[in-house]
PDB file of C-alpha atoms and ligand atoms in Angstrom:
ATOM      1  CA  MET A 299      -3.109  44.434 105.675  1.00 65.00           C
ATOM      2  CA  ASN A 300      -3.535  46.774 102.706  1.00 92.00           C
ATOM      3  CA  THR A 301      -1.262  45.063 100.196  1.00 96.00           C
ATOM      4  CA  THR A 302      -0.162  41.475  99.679  1.00 96.00           C
ATOM      5  CA  ILE A 303       2.765  41.102  97.308  1.00 97.00           C
ATOM      6  CA  PHE A 304       2.925  37.586  95.942  1.00 97.00           C
ATOM      7  CA  TYR A 305       6.238  36.470  94.469  1.00 98.00           C
ATOM      8  CA  PHE A 306       7.811  33.583  92.617  1.00 98.00           C
ATOM      9  CA  THR A 307      11.599  33.398  92.458  1.00 98.00           C
ATOM     10  CA  GLY A 308      14.461  31.073  91.530  1.00 98.00           C
ATOM     11  CA  THR A 309      17.479  33.221  92.342  1.00 98.00           C
ATOM     12  CA  GLY A 310      16.025  35.915  94.581  1.00 98.00           C
ATOM     13  CA  ASN A 311      15.659  38.863  92.164  1.00 98.00           C
ATOM     14  CA  SER A 312      11.872  38.834  92.285  1.00 98.00           C
ATOM     15  CA  LEU A 313      11.873  38.295  96.054  1.00 98.00           C
ATOM     16  CA  LYS A 314      14.176  41.294  96.494  1.00 98.00           C
ATOM     17  CA  VAL A 315      11.893  43.487  94.378  1.00 98.00           C
ATOM     18  CA  ALA A 316       8.844  42.236  96.321  1.00 98.00           C
ATOM     19  CA  ARG A 317      10.544  42.971  99.639  1.00 98.00           C
ATOM     20  CA  ASP A 318      11.669  46.442  98.578  1.00 98.00           C
ATOM     21  CA  LEU A 319       8.097  47.188  97.512  1.00 98.00           C
ATOM     22  CA  GLU A 320       6.871  45.913 100.871  1.00 98.00           C
ATOM     23  CA  VAL A 321       9.137  48.404 102.665  1.00 98.00           C
ATOM     24  CA  GLU A 322       8.360  51.266 100.295  1.00 97.00           C
ATOM     25  CA  LEU A 323       4.573  50.768 100.499  1.00 97.00           C
ATOM     26  CA  GLY A 324       4.264  50.043 104.223  1.00 95.00           C
ATOM     27  CA  ASP A 325       1.233  48.103 105.550  1.00 92.00           C
ATOM     28  CA  ALA A 326       2.190  45.330 103.106  1.00 96.00           C
ATOM     29  CA  GLU A 327       3.409  41.760 103.310  1.00 96.00           C
ATOM     30  CA  VAL A 328       5.178  39.440 100.896  1.00 97.00           C
ATOM     31  CA  SER A 329       3.843  35.962 100.306  1.00 96.00           C
ATOM     32  CA  SER A 330       5.268  33.088  98.273  1.00 97.00           C
ATOM     33  CA  ILE A 331       3.228  31.929  95.273  1.00 96.00           C
ATOM     34  CA  PRO A 332       4.145  28.197  95.537  1.00 97.00           C
ATOM     35  CA  ARG A 333       3.249  28.337  99.242  1.00 96.00           C
ATOM     36  CA  ALA A 334       0.001  30.229  98.591  1.00 94.00           C
ATOM     37  CA  ILE A 335      -1.061  27.714  95.920  1.00 94.00           C
ATOM     38  CA  SER A 336      -0.359  24.777  98.216  1.00 94.00           C
ATOM     39  CA  GLU A 337      -2.184  26.418 101.141  1.00 90.00           C
ATOM     40  CA  LYS A 338      -5.114  27.516  98.931  1.00 82.00           C
ATOM     41  CA  LYS A 339      -4.755  30.878 100.652  1.00 69.00           C
ATOM     42  CA  VAL A 340      -7.804  33.165 100.720  1.00 63.00           C
ATOM     43  CA  LEU A 341      -6.970  36.800 100.100  1.00 69.00           C
ATOM     44  CA  THR A 342      -8.024  39.722 102.186  1.00 68.00           C
ATOM     45  CA  ALA A 343      -5.747  42.505 100.951  1.00 83.00           C
ATOM     46  CA  GLU A 344      -7.181  45.426  99.037  1.00 91.00           C
ATOM     47  CA  ARG A 345      -4.144  45.635  96.754  1.00 95.00           C
ATOM     48  CA  ILE A 346      -2.583  42.528  95.244  1.00 96.00           C
ATOM     49  CA  GLY A 347       0.878  42.480  93.697  1.00 97.00           C
ATOM     50  CA  ILE A 348       2.304  39.646  91.581  1.00 97.00           C
ATOM     51  CA  VAL A 349       6.103  39.660  91.136  1.00 98.00           C
ATOM     52  CA  TYR A 350       7.768  37.068  88.933  1.00 98.00           C
ATOM     53  CA  PRO A 351      10.731  36.448  86.596  1.00 98.00           C
ATOM     54  CA  VAL A 352      10.386  36.547  82.819  1.00 97.00           C
ATOM     55  CA  TYR A 353      10.771  33.117  81.196  1.00 97.00           C
ATOM     56  CA  MET A 354      10.894  32.807  77.413  1.00 94.00           C
ATOM     57  CA  PHE A 355       9.645  36.392  77.035  1.00 93.00           C
ATOM     58  CA  GLY A 356       6.550  35.516  79.046  1.00 95.00           C
ATOM     59  CA  MET A 357       5.293  34.371  82.431  1.00 97.00           C
ATOM     60  CA  PRO A 358       6.392  31.263  84.326  1.00 98.00           C
ATOM     61  CA  LEU A 359       3.689  28.584  84.091  1.00 97.00           C
ATOM     62  CA  ILE A 360       3.077  28.814  87.843  1.00 97.00           C
ATOM     63  CA  ILE A 361       1.916  32.426  87.452  1.00 97.00           C
ATOM     64  CA  LYS A 362      -0.860  31.349  85.099  1.00 96.00           C
ATOM     65  CA  LYS A 363      -1.868  28.693  87.629  1.00 95.00           C
ATOM     66  CA  PHE A 364      -1.773  31.248  90.446  1.00 95.00           C
ATOM     67  CA  ILE A 365      -3.925  33.750  88.556  1.00 95.00           C
ATOM     68  CA  ASN A 366      -6.441  31.012  87.823  1.00 93.00           C
ATOM     69  CA  GLN A 367      -6.733  30.286  91.561  1.00 92.00           C
ATOM     70  CA  LEU A 368      -6.600  33.902  92.742  1.00 92.00           C
ATOM     71  CA  ALA A 369      -9.406  34.680  95.173  1.00 87.00           C
ATOM     72  CA  ALA A 370      -9.972  38.262  94.050  1.00 87.00           C
ATOM     73  CA  ASP A 371     -12.785  40.368  92.660  1.00 87.00           C
ATOM     74  CA  LYS A 372     -13.225  43.630  90.782  1.00 87.00           C
ATOM     75  CA  ASN A 373     -12.714  45.647  93.986  1.00 90.00           C
ATOM     76  CA  ASN A 374      -9.103  44.496  94.273  1.00 94.00           C
ATOM     77  CA  TYR A 375      -6.385  46.691  92.795  1.00 97.00           C
ATOM     78  CA  ILE A 376      -4.007  44.277  91.035  1.00 97.00           C
ATOM     79  CA  PHE A 377      -0.490  45.132  89.856  1.00 98.00           C
ATOM     80  CA  ALA A 378       2.313  43.018  88.360  1.00 98.00           C
ATOM     81  CA  VAL A 379       6.096  43.372  88.244  1.00 98.00           C
ATOM     82  CA  ALA A 380       8.223  41.187  85.968  1.00 98.00           C
ATOM     83  CA  THR A 381      11.975  40.970  86.602  1.00 98.00           C
ATOM     84  CA  TYR A 382      14.065  40.199  83.537  1.00 98.00           C
ATOM     85  CA  GLY A 383      17.643  39.909  82.327  1.00 97.00           C
ATOM     86  CA  GLY A 384      17.576  41.371  78.816  1.00 95.00           C
ATOM     87  CA  LEU A 385      14.145  41.484  77.153  1.00 91.00           C
ATOM     88  CA  ALA A 386      10.863  41.262  79.058  1.00 93.00           C
ATOM     89  CA  GLY A 387       8.702  41.052  75.933  1.00 93.00           C
ATOM     90  CA  GLY A 388       5.031  40.513  76.738  1.00 92.00           C
ATOM     91  CA  ALA A 389       5.401  39.144  80.281  1.00 95.00           C
ATOM     92  CA  ILE A 390       3.163  41.911  81.653  1.00 96.00           C
ATOM     93  CA  SER A 391       0.653  41.713  78.795  1.00 94.00           C
ATOM     94  CA  GLN A 392       0.316  37.975  79.441  1.00 95.00           C
ATOM     95  CA  ALA A 393      -0.637  38.640  83.077  1.00 96.00           C
ATOM     96  CA  ALA A 394      -3.186  41.237  81.935  1.00 96.00           C
ATOM     97  CA  SER A 395      -4.742  38.760  79.472  1.00 95.00           C
ATOM     98  CA  GLN A 396      -4.844  35.932  81.993  1.00 96.00           C
ATOM     99  CA  LEU A 397      -6.513  38.158  84.599  1.00 96.00           C
ATOM    100  CA  LYS A 398      -8.997  39.370  81.986  1.00 96.00           C
ATOM    101  CA  ARG A 399     -10.022  35.780  81.266  1.00 95.00           C
ATOM    102  CA  ARG A 400     -10.968  35.595  84.952  1.00 94.00           C
ATOM    103  CA  GLY A 401     -12.929  38.853  84.763  1.00 94.00           C
ATOM    104  CA  LEU A 402     -10.165  40.711  86.662  1.00 95.00           C
ATOM    105  CA  LYS A 403      -8.195  43.791  85.712  1.00 96.00           C
ATOM    106  CA  LEU A 404      -4.453  44.358  85.799  1.00 97.00           C
ATOM    107  CA  SER A 405      -4.337  48.019  86.773  1.00 97.00           C
ATOM    108  CA  ALA A 406      -0.583  48.515  86.687  1.00 98.00           C
ATOM    109  CA  GLY A 407       2.334  46.552  85.256  1.00 97.00           C
ATOM    110  CA  PHE A 408       6.076  47.129  85.183  1.00 97.00           C
ATOM    111  CA  SER A 409       9.270  45.320  84.316  1.00 97.00           C
ATOM    112  CA  VAL A 410      12.516  45.678  86.266  1.00 98.00           C
ATOM    113  CA  GLN A 411      15.891  44.717  84.841  1.00 98.00           C
ATOM    114  CA  MET A 412      17.996  42.496  87.104  1.00 98.00           C
ATOM    115  CA  PRO A 413      21.005  40.206  86.555  1.00 98.00           C
ATOM    116  CA  GLY A 414      20.079  37.370  84.186  1.00 98.00           C
ATOM    117  CA  ASN A 415      20.123  33.817  85.538  1.00 98.00           C
ATOM    118  CA  TYR A 416      19.753  31.630  82.443  1.00 98.00           C
ATOM    119  CA  THR A 417      23.053  29.770  82.797  1.00 98.00           C
ATOM    120  CA  PRO A 418      22.591  27.608  79.653  1.00 97.00           C
ATOM    121  CA  LEU A 419      23.214  30.850  77.701  1.00 97.00           C
ATOM    122  CA  TYR A 420      25.530  32.910  79.927  1.00 97.00           C
ATOM    123  CA  GLY A 421      27.262  33.058  83.316  1.00 98.00           C
ATOM    124  CA  ALA A 422      26.621  35.610  86.075  1.00 98.00           C
ATOM    125  CA  ILE A 423      27.493  39.162  85.074  1.00 98.00           C
ATOM    126  CA  PRO A 424      30.352  40.882  86.992  1.00 98.00           C
ATOM    127  CA  GLU A 425      29.544  42.209  90.484  1.00 98.00           C
ATOM    128  CA  GLU A 426      30.108  45.819  89.472  1.00 98.00           C
ATOM    129  CA  LYS A 427      27.466  45.524  86.753  1.00 98.00           C
ATOM    130  CA  GLN A 428      25.139  43.703  89.154  1.00 98.00           C
ATOM    131  CA  ASN A 429      25.428  46.602  91.619  1.00 98.00           C
ATOM    132  CA  GLN A 430      24.574  49.112  88.893  1.00 98.00           C
ATOM    133  CA  GLU A 431      21.425  47.124  88.084  1.00 98.00           C
ATOM    134  CA  PHE A 432      20.503  46.908  91.783  1.00 98.00           C
ATOM    135  CA  ALA A 433      20.797  50.704  92.114  1.00 98.00           C
ATOM    136  CA  ARG A 434      18.484  51.224  89.109  1.00 98.00           C
ATOM    137  CA  GLN A 435      16.110  48.600  90.520  1.00 98.00           C
ATOM    138  CA  GLN A 436      15.759  50.508  93.793  1.00 97.00           C
ATOM    139  CA  GLN A 437      14.870  53.695  91.934  1.00 98.00           C
ATOM    140  CA  LYS A 438      12.322  51.847  89.820  1.00 98.00           C
ATOM    141  CA  VAL A 439      10.715  50.312  92.932  1.00 98.00           C
ATOM    142  CA  LYS A 440      10.128  53.837  94.267  1.00 98.00           C
ATOM    143  CA  GLU A 441       8.390  54.756  91.002  1.00 98.00           C
ATOM    144  CA  ILE A 442       6.247  51.617  91.118  1.00 98.00           C
ATOM    145  CA  ALA A 443       5.311  52.230  94.760  1.00 98.00           C
ATOM    146  CA  ALA A 444       4.211  55.780  93.935  1.00 97.00           C
ATOM    147  CA  VAL A 445       1.759  54.401  91.344  1.00 97.00           C
ATOM    148  CA  VAL A 446       0.499  51.569  93.562  1.00 97.00           C
ATOM    149  CA  ARG A 447       0.051  53.798  96.627  1.00 96.00           C
ATOM    150  CA  GLU A 448      -2.357  55.993  94.665  1.00 95.00           C
ATOM    151  CA  LYS A 449      -3.966  52.976  92.984  1.00 96.00           C
ATOM    152  CA  LYS A 450      -3.322  54.539  89.594  1.00 97.00           C
ATOM    153  CA  ASP A 451      -3.812  52.829  86.239  1.00 97.00           C
ATOM    154  CA  LYS A 452      -0.439  52.459  84.530  1.00 94.00           C
ATOM    155  CA  LEU A 453       0.394  49.585  82.240  1.00 91.00           C
ATOM    156  CA  ALA A 454       4.006  50.476  81.492  1.00 86.00           C
ATOM    157  CA  ASP A 455       6.575  48.079  79.980  1.00 81.00           C
ATOM    158  CA  CYS A 456       4.109  45.975  77.969  1.00 80.00           C
ATOM    159  CA  GLY A 457       6.556  45.358  75.113  1.00 79.00           C
ATOM    160  CA  SER A 458       6.147  46.261  71.462  1.00 85.00           C
ATOM    161  CA  PHE A 459       3.650  44.552  69.167  1.00 82.00           C
ATOM    162  CA  PRO A 460       6.171  42.821  66.800  1.00 78.00           C
ATOM    163  CA  VAL A 461       8.368  41.571  69.677  1.00 78.00           C
ATOM    164  CA  ASN A 462       5.354  40.298  71.608  1.00 80.00           C
ATOM    165  CA  LEU A 463       3.940  38.587  68.528  1.00 81.00           C
ATOM    166  CA  ILE A 464       7.147  36.756  67.594  1.00 80.00           C
ATOM    167  CA  PHE A 465       8.679  36.066  71.017  1.00 77.00           C
ATOM    168  CA  SER A 466       5.882  36.164  73.603  1.00 75.00           C
ATOM    169  CA  CYS A 467       3.167  34.578  71.456  1.00 80.00           C
ATOM    170  CA  LEU A 468       4.640  32.313  68.756  1.00 80.00           C
ATOM    171  CA  LEU A 469       7.855  31.248  70.482  1.00 86.00           C
ATOM    172  CA  TYR A 470       6.374  31.141  73.995  1.00 92.00           C
ATOM    173  CA  ASN A 471       3.327  29.153  72.902  1.00 90.00           C
ATOM    174  CA  LEU A 472       5.563  26.657  71.127  1.00 89.00           C
ATOM    175  CA  ALA A 473       8.078  26.193  73.944  1.00 90.00           C
ATOM    176  CA  SER A 474       6.230  26.759  77.227  1.00 91.00           C
ATOM    177  CA  PRO A 475       4.093  23.562  77.240  1.00 92.00           C
ATOM    178  CA  ARG A 476       7.394  21.621  77.317  1.00 94.00           C
ATOM    179  CA  ILE A 477       8.700  23.418  80.434  1.00 96.00           C
ATOM    180  CA  PRO A 478       7.684  20.785  83.032  1.00 96.00           C
ATOM    181  CA  LEU A 479       9.643  18.128  81.121  1.00 97.00           C
ATOM    182  CA  MET A 480      12.691  20.259  80.380  1.00 97.00           C
ATOM    183  CA  ASP A 481      14.259  19.050  83.641  1.00 98.00           C
ATOM    184  CA  LYS A 482      15.342  15.913  81.755  1.00 98.00           C
ATOM    185  CA  ASP A 483      18.439  17.903  80.732  1.00 98.00           C
ATOM    186  CA  PHE A 484      19.612  18.447  84.315  1.00 98.00           C
ATOM    187  CA  TRP A 485      22.377  16.145  85.523  1.00 98.00           C
ATOM    188  CA  VAL A 486      24.750  15.990  88.437  1.00 98.00           C
ATOM    189  CA  ASN A 487      28.488  15.438  88.295  1.00 97.00           C
ATOM    190  CA  GLU A 488      31.019  13.874  90.656  1.00 97.00           C
ATOM    191  CA  LYS A 489      31.296  17.074  92.753  1.00 98.00           C
ATOM    192  CA  CYS A 490      27.961  16.322  94.452  1.00 98.00           C
ATOM    193  CA  THR A 491      28.409  16.096  98.234  1.00 98.00           C
ATOM    194  CA  ARG A 492      24.864  14.778  98.814  1.00 98.00           C
ATOM    195  CA  CYS A 493      24.028  17.813 100.963  1.00 98.00           C
ATOM    196  CA  GLY A 494      20.366  17.847  99.862  1.00 98.00           C
ATOM    197  CA  ILE A 495      20.179  21.629  99.316  1.00 98.00           C
ATOM    198  CA  CYS A 496      18.893  21.242  95.752  1.00 98.00           C
ATOM    199  CA  ALA A 497      15.819  19.326  96.955  1.00 98.00           C
ATOM    200  CA  LYS A 498      15.197  21.831  99.754  1.00 98.00           C
ATOM    201  CA  VAL A 499      15.551  24.897  97.527  1.00 98.00           C
ATOM    202  CA  CYS A 500      13.121  23.703  94.834  1.00 98.00           C
ATOM    203  CA  SER A 501       9.986  25.669  95.691  1.00 98.00           C
ATOM    204  CA  VAL A 502       7.683  23.274  93.824  1.00 98.00           C
ATOM    205  CA  ASN A 503       9.187  20.084  95.304  1.00 98.00           C
ATOM    206  CA  ASN A 504      10.304  18.733  91.943  1.00 98.00           C
ATOM    207  CA  ILE A 505      13.461  17.037  93.270  1.00 98.00           C
ATOM    208  CA  THR A 506      13.717  13.802  95.207  1.00 98.00           C
ATOM    209  CA  LEU A 507      17.017  12.492  96.527  1.00 98.00           C
ATOM    210  CA  ILE A 508      18.087   8.967  95.638  1.00 97.00           C
ATOM    211  CA  ASP A 509      21.221   7.870  97.501  1.00 97.00           C
ATOM    212  CA  GLY A 510      21.552  11.561  98.434  1.00 98.00           C
ATOM    213  CA  LYS A 511      21.662  12.732  94.809  1.00 98.00           C
ATOM    214  CA  PRO A 512      18.978  14.744  92.965  1.00 98.00           C
ATOM    215  CA  ASN A 513      16.380  13.227  90.676  1.00 98.00           C
ATOM    216  CA  TRP A 514      14.053  15.532  88.771  1.00 98.00           C
ATOM    217  CA  GLN A 515      10.353  14.624  88.710  1.00 98.00           C
ATOM    218  CA  HIS A 516       9.129  16.445  85.553  1.00 97.00           C
ATOM    219  CA  ARG A 517       7.013  19.076  87.275  1.00 97.00           C
ATOM    220  CA  CYS A 518       9.733  21.669  86.713  1.00 98.00           C
ATOM    221  CA  GLU A 519       9.191  25.428  86.465  1.00 98.00           C
ATOM    222  CA  GLN A 520      12.712  25.991  85.008  1.00 98.00           C
ATOM    223  CA  CYS A 521      13.539  28.501  87.764  1.00 98.00           C
ATOM    224  CA  PHE A 522      17.134  27.193  87.917  1.00 98.00           C
ATOM    225  CA  ALA A 523      17.261  27.462  91.722  1.00 98.00           C
ATOM    226  CA  CYS A 524      18.649  23.915  92.020  1.00 98.00           C
ATOM    227  CA  LEU A 525      21.527  24.662  89.662  1.00 98.00           C
ATOM    228  CA  GLN A 526      22.247  28.161  90.984  1.00 98.00           C
ATOM    229  CA  TRP A 527      22.191  27.363  94.705  1.00 98.00           C
ATOM    230  CA  CYS A 528      24.125  24.055  94.631  1.00 98.00           C
ATOM    231  CA  PRO A 529      27.193  24.922  96.761  1.00 98.00           C
ATOM    232  CA  ALA A 530      29.373  22.421  94.871  1.00 98.00           C
ATOM    233  CA  GLU A 531      28.251  23.662  91.417  1.00 98.00           C
ATOM    234  CA  ALA A 532      27.608  20.006  90.684  1.00 98.00           C
ATOM    235  CA  ILE A 533      24.317  20.482  88.830  1.00 98.00           C
ATOM    236  CA  GLN A 534      24.579  21.022  85.077  1.00 98.00           C
ATOM    237  CA  TYR A 535      22.037  21.623  82.323  1.00 98.00           C
ATOM    238  CA  ALA A 536      22.799  19.885  79.048  1.00 97.00           C
ATOM    239  CA  LYS A 537      26.388  20.669  77.993  1.00 94.00           C
ATOM    240  CA  SER A 538      26.847  24.414  78.285  1.00 93.00           C
ATOM    241  CA  THR A 539      26.723  25.200  82.015  1.00 98.00           C
ATOM    242  CA  LEU A 540      30.043  23.587  83.032  1.00 97.00           C
ATOM    243  CA  GLY A 541      32.407  26.262  84.343  1.00 96.00           C
ATOM    244  CA  ARG A 542      29.872  29.075  84.036  1.00 98.00           C
ATOM    245  CA  LYS A 543      29.603  31.428  87.003  1.00 98.00           C
ATOM    246  CA  ARG A 544      26.457  30.841  89.109  1.00 98.00           C
ATOM    247  CA  TYR A 545      24.167  33.609  90.316  1.00 98.00           C
ATOM    248  CA  HIS A 546      21.793  34.385  93.119  1.00 98.00           C
ATOM    249  CA  HIS A 547      20.858  37.743  94.582  1.00 98.00           C
ATOM    250  CA  PRO A 548      23.463  38.622  97.268  1.00 98.00           C
ATOM    251  CA  GLN A 549      20.816  39.726  99.777  1.00 98.00           C
ATOM    252  CA  VAL A 550      18.681  36.599  99.499  1.00 98.00           C
ATOM    253  CA  THR A 551      19.595  33.548 101.568  1.00 98.00           C
ATOM    254  CA  LEU A 552      18.844  29.855 101.418  1.00 98.00           C
ATOM    255  CA  GLU A 553      16.613  30.316 104.488  1.00 98.00           C
ATOM    256  CA  ASP A 554      14.587  32.871 102.516  1.00 98.00           C
ATOM    257  CA  MET A 555      14.226  30.349  99.712  1.00 98.00           C
ATOM    258  CA  TYR A 556      13.187  27.511 102.033  1.00 98.00           C
ATOM    259  CA  SER A 557      10.520  29.659 103.674  1.00 96.00           C
ATOM    260  CA  GLY A 558       8.701  30.093 100.348  1.00 95.00           C
ATOM    261  CA  LYS A 559       8.441  26.409  99.453  1.00 95.00           C
ATOM    262  CA  ALA A 560       5.163  24.728  98.612  1.00 95.00           C
ATOM    263  CA  LEU A 561       3.982  22.635 101.531  1.00 92.00           C
TER     264      LEU A 561
HETATM  265  C1  FMN B 865      14.150  29.534  82.023  1.00 93.62           C
HETATM  266  C2  FMN B 865      14.497  30.996  82.015  1.00 93.62           C
HETATM  267  C3  FMN B 865      14.111  31.783  80.951  1.00 93.62           C
HETATM  268  C4  FMN B 865      14.424  33.144  80.937  1.00 93.62           C
HETATM  269  N1  FMN B 865      13.961  33.891  79.901  1.00 93.62           N
HETATM  270  C5  FMN B 865      14.197  35.234  79.904  1.00 93.62           C
HETATM  271  C6  FMN B 865      13.686  36.044  78.844  1.00 93.62           C
HETATM  272  O1  FMN B 865      12.976  35.595  77.947  1.00 93.62           O
HETATM  273  N2  FMN B 865      13.988  37.365  78.857  1.00 93.62           N
HETATM  274  C7  FMN B 865      14.766  37.928  79.840  1.00 93.62           C
HETATM  275  O2  FMN B 865      15.009  39.125  79.803  1.00 93.62           O
HETATM  276  N3  FMN B 865      15.245  37.188  80.883  1.00 93.62           N
HETATM  277  C8  FMN B 865      14.977  35.851  80.926  1.00 93.62           C
HETATM  278  N4  FMN B 865      15.450  35.085  81.972  1.00 93.62           N
HETATM  279  C9  FMN B 865      16.182  35.762  83.082  1.00 93.62           C
HETATM  280  C10 FMN B 865      15.276  36.056  84.287  1.00 93.62           C
HETATM  281  O3  FMN B 865      14.022  36.541  83.890  1.00 93.62           O
HETATM  282  C11 FMN B 865      15.880  37.080  85.266  1.00 93.62           C
HETATM  283  O4  FMN B 865      17.187  36.802  85.595  1.00 93.62           O
HETATM  284  C12 FMN B 865      15.023  37.193  86.520  1.00 93.62           C
HETATM  285  O5  FMN B 865      15.291  38.393  87.188  1.00 93.62           O
HETATM  286  C13 FMN B 865      15.229  36.037  87.492  1.00 93.62           C
HETATM  287  O6  FMN B 865      14.397  36.247  88.601  1.00 93.62           O
HETATM  288  P1  FMN B 865      14.495  35.406  89.954  1.00 93.62           P
HETATM  289  O7  FMN B 865      15.865  35.677  90.536  1.00 93.62           O
HETATM  290  O8  FMN B 865      13.409  35.977  90.805  1.00 93.62           O
HETATM  291  O9  FMN B 865      14.306  33.986  89.630  1.00 93.62           O
HETATM  292  C14 FMN B 865      15.172  33.727  82.009  1.00 93.62           C
HETATM  293  C15 FMN B 865      15.576  32.911  83.061  1.00 93.62           C
HETATM  294  C16 FMN B 865      15.253  31.569  83.073  1.00 93.62           C
HETATM  295  C17 FMN B 865      15.706  30.722  84.242  1.00 93.62           C
HETATM  296  S1  SF4 B 866      22.890  20.733  96.179  1.00 93.62           S
HETATM  297 FE1  SF4 B 866      24.533  20.008  94.848  1.00 93.62          FE
HETATM  298  S2  SF4 B 866      25.954  18.983  96.211  1.00 93.62           S
HETATM  299 FE2  SF4 B 866      24.043  19.168  97.318  1.00 93.62          FE
HETATM  300  S3  SF4 B 866      22.920  17.238  96.899  1.00 93.62           S
HETATM  301 FE3  SF4 B 866      22.255  18.730  95.381  1.00 93.62          FE
HETATM  302  S4  SF4 B 866      23.627  18.372  93.639  1.00 93.62           S
HETATM  303 FE4  SF4 B 866      24.589  17.391  95.399  1.00 93.62          FE
HETATM  304  S1  SF4 B 867      13.822  21.327  89.621  1.00 93.62           S
HETATM  305 FE1  SF4 B 867      15.253  23.036  89.667  1.00 93.62          FE
HETATM  306  S2  SF4 B 867      14.665  24.294  87.912  1.00 93.62           S
HETATM  307 FE2  SF4 B 867      12.964  22.877  88.254  1.00 93.62          FE
HETATM  308  S3  SF4 B 867      11.542  24.010  89.572  1.00 93.62           S
HETATM  309 FE3  SF4 B 867      12.897  22.872  90.951  1.00 93.62          FE
HETATM  310  S4  SF4 B 867      14.587  24.218  91.456  1.00 93.62           S
HETATM  311 FE4  SF4 B 867      13.501  25.093  89.685  1.00 93.62          FE
END
């Protein structure tokens, strides 16, 4: 296998981008980051891709953990793709810095705009707008694949210095250490049918069921999969998510999500 594309996803955007890259590149496979961490997977691919959503203008905490465990050396060609809703900030620069600390190089980095999924701030955008973003995403994947195929150096979409300083450094460094505990604001209302999907869809196994209802265990990544995939829309976050339209990528299924879970 020439390329392994590792992904982390809450609502399928990053998985869709990883899969489209897999098809476009050929001789590639996608692999879940939570699963790879739990399996302590040894890498053999020449090219390594890391695809992840932007959180707080930076990387999800699990991406830092993954990079720290990555079995790679200077001969590997490493590229990153960050999917984002509105402003990617320094999410690619953060991956480059983290790899550098390990003596590794991020050769290419891109961001791809997708529908936002941060329901505490907004509901899902209309389907027509989603489809426009998906069409642009497919074009961008072709451009990324052309760079990766030739193993070119191209750090695109690294954000501007003032935005990265304020949002991706100051704000991110202040807020991100609190992410694992931020699940204390999740709650479940009377619509819960005790189906157990929320526990199954959490890729880092942060939810246990008590009397069939979810309890969050404070190892959260804030991916919002539990809230977005609950078929009864029973899961809420603080006060603002009631009545807001949920989102997940239309071509990603619950089975896809389950197959990427940490063991
Ligand atoms: C906790 C959280 C924080 C987010 N922060 C940002 C952000 O800073 N900038 C942005 O453009 N999108 C942000 N988003 C939106 C996601 O990056 C975007 O929807 C992404 O494509 C989701 O990918 P996924 O479907 O693979 O989980 C955030 C989403 C979540 C859940
Ligand atoms: S997915 Fe929703 S309905 Fe099902 S157990 Fe979880 S909270 Fe209840
Ligand atoms: S508890 Fe919910 S938000 Fe936290 S990691 Fe699991 S699915 Fe994602």
